[in-house]
Amino acid sequence: MPAGERTITDELGHEITVPAAPKRIFAPYLEDSLLKLGVKPVVQWSNGPLGHEYLKEELKDVPKLDFSGGLPSPEVVMSYNPDLIILHTAAYAADGAYENYAKIAPTYVFKNASGDVEKSLGTLGELLGKSAEADQALQAYQQKVKEAKEKLDQAVAGKKVAIIRFAAKGVSLMGGNYLCGYVVHKQLGIGSSKLVENENSANVSMEALPELDADYIFIINAYGQGTQRMKEMTESSVWKSIPAVKQGHVYEVSDEYWLGSGLTAYEKIIDDTVKLLVG
């Protein structure tokens, strides 16, 4: 094995040989974490023309690749000449995609990198020879969580927040196991509604609204596709009778990073939460 190459087993059990210092990384949807490690990918994930808008400054020189119609073909991936391919979810490796991609370059698959952003950042650090950068980013993040939590514990102890996502497919309450729900409920320790207690998410209907036990409501219009549903719900008399709504405790937050997956997104979520609840 050439100097510095390593053999690593990915989360699906594939054994791969990672080059000593991979330079051309194809890792769609992991841009936030890559940038934390000081790495720019050869191409960035996008949904139609929209990439991760909150990272657009850092990624302005990186071409976009549209994933709205599914995974890119092996030919398209090959055209970027990657020396390491990293897939953020097992779904990206399904239906023969893994076998096709693995012929192009060593391919590492996460079961679900968004499920535990801190752990996946550590893994990326190992893969890319950037463990020191990963440790540094994680320490800074944990310090930020700690400081925010202290402020929030004083300002809103015992209070609950509901995070409602209006999307093309429907209206849901974000639970505490992943993404912004994880940051707000698990890491910052703010209570969640009983409607979503042990779930990843729960559908929200007009009928369920009177049971929404939350002191504050954060609303997210996912990719601008929830506008119609948001209008219908927030203009209804049921909505207007919710105590948090009457008190003016409803805040629309940015879908750009509230639905983001990475420490940069999480840090922005923490800043918003402190600003809105502590002032």
Short mmCIF file of C-alpha atoms in Angstrom, two decimals:
data_model
loop_
_atom_site.label_atom_id
_atom_site.label_comp_id
_atom_site.label_asym_id
_atom_site.label_seq_id
_atom_site.Cartn_x
_atom_site.Cartn_y
_atom_site.Cartn_z
CA MET A 1 0.00 0.00 0.00
CA PRO A 2 1.47 3.41 -0.96
CA ALA A 3 2.64 5.58 1.94
CA GLY A 4 -0.15 7.13 3.97
CA GLU A 5 -2.97 5.12 2.39
CA ARG A 6 -5.34 3.61 4.92
CA THR A 7 -7.99 0.93 4.92
CA ILE A 8 -11.23 2.01 6.57
CA THR A 9 -14.61 0.27 6.93
CA ASP A 10 -17.61 2.49 6.29
CA GLU A 11 -20.93 2.40 8.18
CA LEU A 12 -22.43 -0.13 5.77
CA GLY A 13 -19.45 -2.46 6.14
CA HIS A 14 -17.64 -1.68 2.88
CA GLU A 15 -13.87 -1.82 3.25
CA ILE A 16 -12.23 1.00 1.35
CA THR A 17 -8.69 2.21 0.77
CA VAL A 18 -8.49 5.93 1.38
CA PRO A 19 -5.71 7.90 -0.37
CA ALA A 20 -3.16 9.55 1.93
CA ALA A 21 -4.30 13.09 1.21
CA PRO A 22 -7.49 13.09 -0.85
CA LYS A 23 -7.77 16.33 -2.82
CA ARG A 24 -10.88 15.99 -4.98
CA ILE A 25 -13.81 15.24 -2.73
CA PHE A 26 -17.30 14.42 -3.98
CA ALA A 27 -19.51 14.57 -0.86
CA PRO A 28 -22.94 16.01 -1.70
CA TYR A 29 -24.90 17.43 1.25
CA LEU A 30 -21.83 17.39 3.50
CA GLU A 31 -20.62 20.84 2.45
CA ASP A 32 -21.20 22.42 5.88
CA SER A 33 -18.96 19.85 7.59
CA LEU A 34 -16.31 19.92 4.84
CA LEU A 35 -15.98 23.69 5.14
CA LYS A 36 -15.56 23.35 8.92
CA LEU A 37 -12.51 21.21 8.11
CA GLY A 38 -11.20 23.76 5.62
CA VAL A 39 -12.03 21.55 2.62
CA LYS A 40 -13.89 22.58 -0.54
CA PRO A 41 -15.56 19.79 -2.51
CA VAL A 42 -15.22 19.50 -6.32
CA VAL A 43 -18.95 20.10 -6.69
CA GLN A 44 -21.82 21.04 -4.37
CA TRP A 45 -25.27 19.55 -3.84
CA SER A 46 -28.21 21.60 -5.05
CA ASN A 47 -31.96 21.30 -5.25
CA GLY A 48 -32.71 22.79 -8.66
CA PRO A 49 -30.69 26.02 -8.75
CA LEU A 50 -30.61 26.31 -4.94
CA GLY A 51 -27.57 25.13 -3.03
CA HIS A 52 -27.04 25.64 0.70
CA GLU A 53 -27.77 29.36 0.61
CA TYR A 54 -26.16 30.06 4.00
CA LEU A 55 -22.84 28.71 2.66
CA LYS A 56 -23.00 30.40 -0.72
CA GLU A 57 -20.14 32.83 -0.02
CA GLU A 58 -17.67 30.07 0.85
CA LEU A 59 -18.90 27.88 -2.01
CA LYS A 60 -19.19 30.53 -4.69
CA ASP A 61 -16.42 28.99 -6.83
CA VAL A 62 -17.80 25.45 -6.49
CA PRO A 63 -20.09 24.26 -9.32
CA LYS A 64 -23.59 23.07 -8.40
CA LEU A 65 -25.01 19.64 -9.18
CA ASP A 66 -28.79 19.26 -9.17
CA PHE A 67 -30.07 16.35 -7.08
CA SER A 68 -33.78 17.16 -7.44
CA GLY A 69 -34.21 14.42 -10.05
CA GLY A 70 -32.25 11.83 -8.07
CA LEU A 71 -28.59 10.83 -7.93
CA PRO A 72 -26.26 11.91 -10.74
CA SER A 73 -25.14 9.19 -13.14
CA PRO A 74 -21.68 7.62 -12.76
CA GLU A 75 -20.64 9.49 -15.95
CA VAL A 76 -21.51 12.83 -14.38
CA VAL A 77 -19.66 11.98 -11.17
CA MET A 78 -16.66 10.77 -13.16
CA SER A 79 -16.51 14.07 -15.02
CA TYR A 80 -15.47 15.73 -11.72
CA ASN A 81 -12.60 13.27 -11.40
CA PRO A 82 -12.98 12.65 -7.61
CA ASP A 83 -10.33 10.76 -5.66
CA LEU A 84 -12.77 10.14 -2.77
CA ILE A 85 -16.57 9.85 -2.79
CA ILE A 86 -18.52 10.25 0.47
CA LEU A 87 -22.26 9.54 0.56
CA HIS A 88 -24.14 11.13 3.47
CA THR A 89 -26.91 8.55 3.68
CA ALA A 90 -27.38 4.86 2.95
CA ALA A 91 -30.21 5.84 0.57
CA TYR A 92 -27.59 7.37 -1.76
CA ALA A 93 -25.85 3.98 -1.99
CA ALA A 94 -28.96 1.96 -2.86
CA ASP A 95 -30.00 0.32 -6.13
CA GLY A 96 -26.53 -0.29 -7.45
CA ALA A 97 -25.36 3.31 -6.99
CA TYR A 98 -22.62 2.24 -4.58
CA GLU A 99 -21.17 -0.32 -6.98
CA ASN A 100 -21.17 2.21 -9.81
CA TYR A 101 -19.56 4.96 -7.75
CA ALA A 102 -17.01 2.64 -6.16
CA LYS A 103 -15.60 1.94 -9.65
CA ILE A 104 -14.81 5.66 -9.99
CA ALA A 105 -13.10 6.25 -6.62
CA PRO A 106 -13.04 4.83 -3.08
CA THR A 107 -16.58 5.40 -1.75
CA TYR A 108 -17.43 5.80 1.95
CA VAL A 109 -21.09 5.61 3.01
CA PHE A 110 -22.66 7.00 6.20
CA LYS A 111 -25.90 5.40 7.38
CA ASN A 112 -27.19 8.90 8.10
CA ALA A 113 -24.62 11.65 8.59
CA SER A 114 -27.34 14.16 9.54
CA GLY A 115 -28.43 11.97 12.46
CA ASP A 116 -25.35 12.89 14.49
CA VAL A 117 -23.54 15.82 12.94
CA GLU A 118 -20.80 15.90 15.57
CA LYS A 119 -19.95 12.23 15.13
CA SER A 120 -19.96 12.49 11.34
CA LEU A 121 -17.66 15.52 11.48
CA GLY A 122 -15.19 13.41 13.47
CA THR A 123 -15.41 10.64 10.86
CA LEU A 124 -14.85 13.10 8.01
CA GLY A 125 -11.82 14.41 9.90
CA GLU A 126 -10.39 10.89 9.98
CA LEU A 127 -11.11 10.26 6.30
CA LEU A 128 -9.55 13.51 5.14
CA GLY A 129 -6.60 13.61 7.52
CA LYS A 130 -8.17 16.60 9.28
CA SER A 131 -8.80 15.20 12.76
CA ALA A 132 -7.17 18.21 14.46
CA GLU A 133 -9.51 20.58 12.62
CA ALA A 134 -12.50 18.41 13.51
CA ASP A 135 -11.56 18.40 17.21
CA GLN A 136 -11.10 22.16 17.20
CA ALA A 137 -14.48 22.76 15.51
CA LEU A 138 -16.22 20.41 17.95
CA GLN A 139 -14.67 22.07 21.00
CA ALA A 140 -15.69 25.53 19.80
CA TYR A 141 -19.20 24.27 19.12
CA GLN A 142 -19.58 22.60 22.53
CA GLN A 143 -18.42 25.81 24.21
CA LYS A 144 -21.04 27.76 22.24
CA VAL A 145 -23.78 25.30 23.30
CA LYS A 146 -22.71 25.61 26.92
CA GLU A 147 -22.82 29.44 26.92
CA ALA A 148 -26.17 29.54 25.11
CA LYS A 149 -27.66 26.98 27.48
CA GLU A 150 -26.67 29.06 30.51
CA LYS A 151 -28.45 32.12 29.08
CA LEU A 152 -31.53 30.13 28.08
CA ASP A 153 -31.75 28.31 31.41
CA GLN A 154 -32.09 31.68 33.11
CA ALA A 155 -34.48 33.22 30.58
CA VAL A 156 -36.85 30.41 29.66
CA ALA A 157 -36.48 27.61 32.21
CA GLY A 158 -39.47 25.27 32.05
CA LYS A 159 -40.77 26.79 28.81
CA LYS A 160 -41.52 24.86 25.63
CA VAL A 161 -40.82 25.58 21.99
CA ALA A 162 -42.63 24.08 18.99
CA ILE A 163 -40.81 24.05 15.65
CA ILE A 164 -43.34 23.80 12.82
CA ARG A 165 -42.19 23.04 9.30
CA PHE A 166 -44.47 24.00 6.43
CA ALA A 167 -43.48 22.02 3.34
CA ALA A 168 -44.83 20.94 -0.03
CA LYS A 169 -45.85 17.60 1.47
CA GLY A 170 -47.56 18.89 4.59
CA VAL A 171 -47.12 20.51 7.99
CA SER A 172 -45.01 18.84 10.64
CA LEU A 173 -43.65 19.43 14.10
CA MET A 174 -39.89 18.79 14.33
CA GLY A 175 -38.92 16.37 17.11
CA GLY A 176 -35.79 16.34 19.24
CA ASN A 177 -33.81 13.65 17.45
CA TYR A 178 -32.39 15.42 14.46
CA LEU A 179 -31.49 18.72 12.79
CA CYS A 180 -32.88 21.91 14.37
CA GLY A 181 -35.12 19.94 16.75
CA TYR A 182 -32.06 18.19 18.14
CA VAL A 183 -30.22 21.49 18.62
CA VAL A 184 -33.13 23.26 20.34
CA HIS A 185 -34.53 20.42 22.44
CA LYS A 186 -31.60 18.11 23.15
CA GLN A 187 -28.57 20.36 23.14
CA LEU A 188 -30.07 23.61 24.41
CA GLY A 189 -32.48 21.68 26.64
CA ILE A 190 -35.66 23.59 25.79
CA GLY A 191 -38.86 21.58 26.28
CA SER A 192 -40.91 20.27 23.37
CA SER A 193 -44.63 19.80 22.86
CA LYS A 194 -46.18 16.54 24.02
CA LEU A 195 -47.41 16.14 20.42
CA VAL A 196 -43.89 15.24 19.32
CA GLU A 197 -42.34 13.91 22.53
CA ASN A 198 -40.59 10.74 21.36
CA GLU A 199 -40.97 11.15 17.61
CA ASN A 200 -38.66 12.47 14.92
CA SER A 201 -41.57 14.51 13.67
CA ALA A 202 -45.35 14.60 13.88
CA ASN A 203 -47.92 15.75 11.35
CA VAL A 204 -49.80 18.85 12.39
CA SER A 205 -53.42 19.26 11.36
CA MET A 206 -55.81 22.09 12.15
CA GLU A 207 -57.56 19.66 14.54
CA ALA A 208 -54.37 19.13 16.52
CA LEU A 209 -53.60 22.83 16.94
CA PRO A 210 -55.59 23.36 20.17
CA GLU A 211 -53.37 20.70 21.78
CA LEU A 212 -50.17 22.48 20.83
CA ASP A 213 -48.62 23.06 24.24
CA ALA A 214 -45.79 25.48 23.56
CA ASP A 215 -44.82 28.88 24.92
CA TYR A 216 -43.01 29.83 21.70
CA ILE A 217 -43.54 28.75 18.11
CA PHE A 218 -40.81 28.82 15.46
CA ILE A 219 -42.06 28.38 11.91
CA ILE A 220 -40.06 27.27 8.89
CA ASN A 221 -41.25 27.62 5.31
CA ALA A 222 -39.31 24.76 3.72
CA TYR A 223 -37.66 25.92 0.47
CA GLY A 224 -40.50 28.41 0.00
CA GLN A 225 -42.84 25.51 -0.78
CA GLY A 226 -45.01 25.82 2.32
CA THR A 227 -46.31 29.32 1.64
CA GLN A 228 -49.89 28.30 0.83
CA ARG A 229 -50.21 25.94 3.81
CA MET A 230 -48.64 28.49 6.10
CA LYS A 231 -51.13 31.14 5.00
CA GLU A 232 -54.10 28.81 5.50
CA MET A 233 -53.03 27.75 8.97
CA THR A 234 -51.79 31.05 10.37
CA GLU A 235 -54.86 32.92 9.17
CA SER A 236 -57.27 30.44 10.78
CA SER A 237 -59.20 31.27 13.94
CA VAL A 238 -57.89 28.08 15.57
CA TRP A 239 -54.31 29.30 15.10
CA LYS A 240 -55.16 32.74 16.41
CA SER A 241 -56.60 31.24 19.59
CA ILE A 242 -53.32 29.48 20.57
CA PRO A 243 -51.85 31.18 23.68
CA ALA A 244 -48.34 31.51 22.17
CA VAL A 245 -49.84 33.19 19.10
CA LYS A 246 -51.93 35.58 21.23
CA GLN A 247 -48.79 36.59 23.12
CA GLY A 248 -46.90 37.31 19.91
CA HIS A 249 -44.47 34.47 20.53
CA VAL A 250 -44.38 33.24 16.92
CA TYR A 251 -41.19 33.68 14.93
CA GLU A 252 -40.44 32.71 11.36
CA VAL A 253 -36.89 31.37 11.11
CA SER A 254 -34.72 30.80 8.08
CA ASP A 255 -35.21 27.52 6.21
CA GLU A 256 -31.70 27.98 4.80
CA TYR A 257 -29.95 26.80 7.94
CA TRP A 258 -32.79 25.67 10.23
CA LEU A 259 -33.05 22.72 7.85
CA GLY A 260 -29.26 22.59 7.45
CA SER A 261 -27.07 19.73 8.58
CA GLY A 262 -23.70 20.73 9.97
CA LEU A 263 -22.10 22.76 12.74
CA THR A 264 -22.26 26.05 10.84
CA ALA A 265 -26.03 25.64 10.50
CA TYR A 266 -26.32 24.56 14.14
CA GLU A 267 -24.36 27.59 15.33
CA LYS A 268 -26.71 29.89 13.43
CA ILE A 269 -29.72 28.08 14.94
CA ILE A 270 -28.26 28.64 18.42
CA ASP A 271 -27.73 32.35 17.68
CA ASP A 272 -31.33 32.72 16.50
CA THR A 273 -32.73 30.84 19.50
CA VAL A 274 -30.81 32.98 21.99
CA LYS A 275 -31.71 36.19 20.17
CA LEU A 276 -35.44 35.34 20.02
CA LEU A 277 -35.86 33.92 23.51
CA VAL A 278 -33.33 35.88 25.56
CA GLY A 279 -33.26 39.08 23.51
#
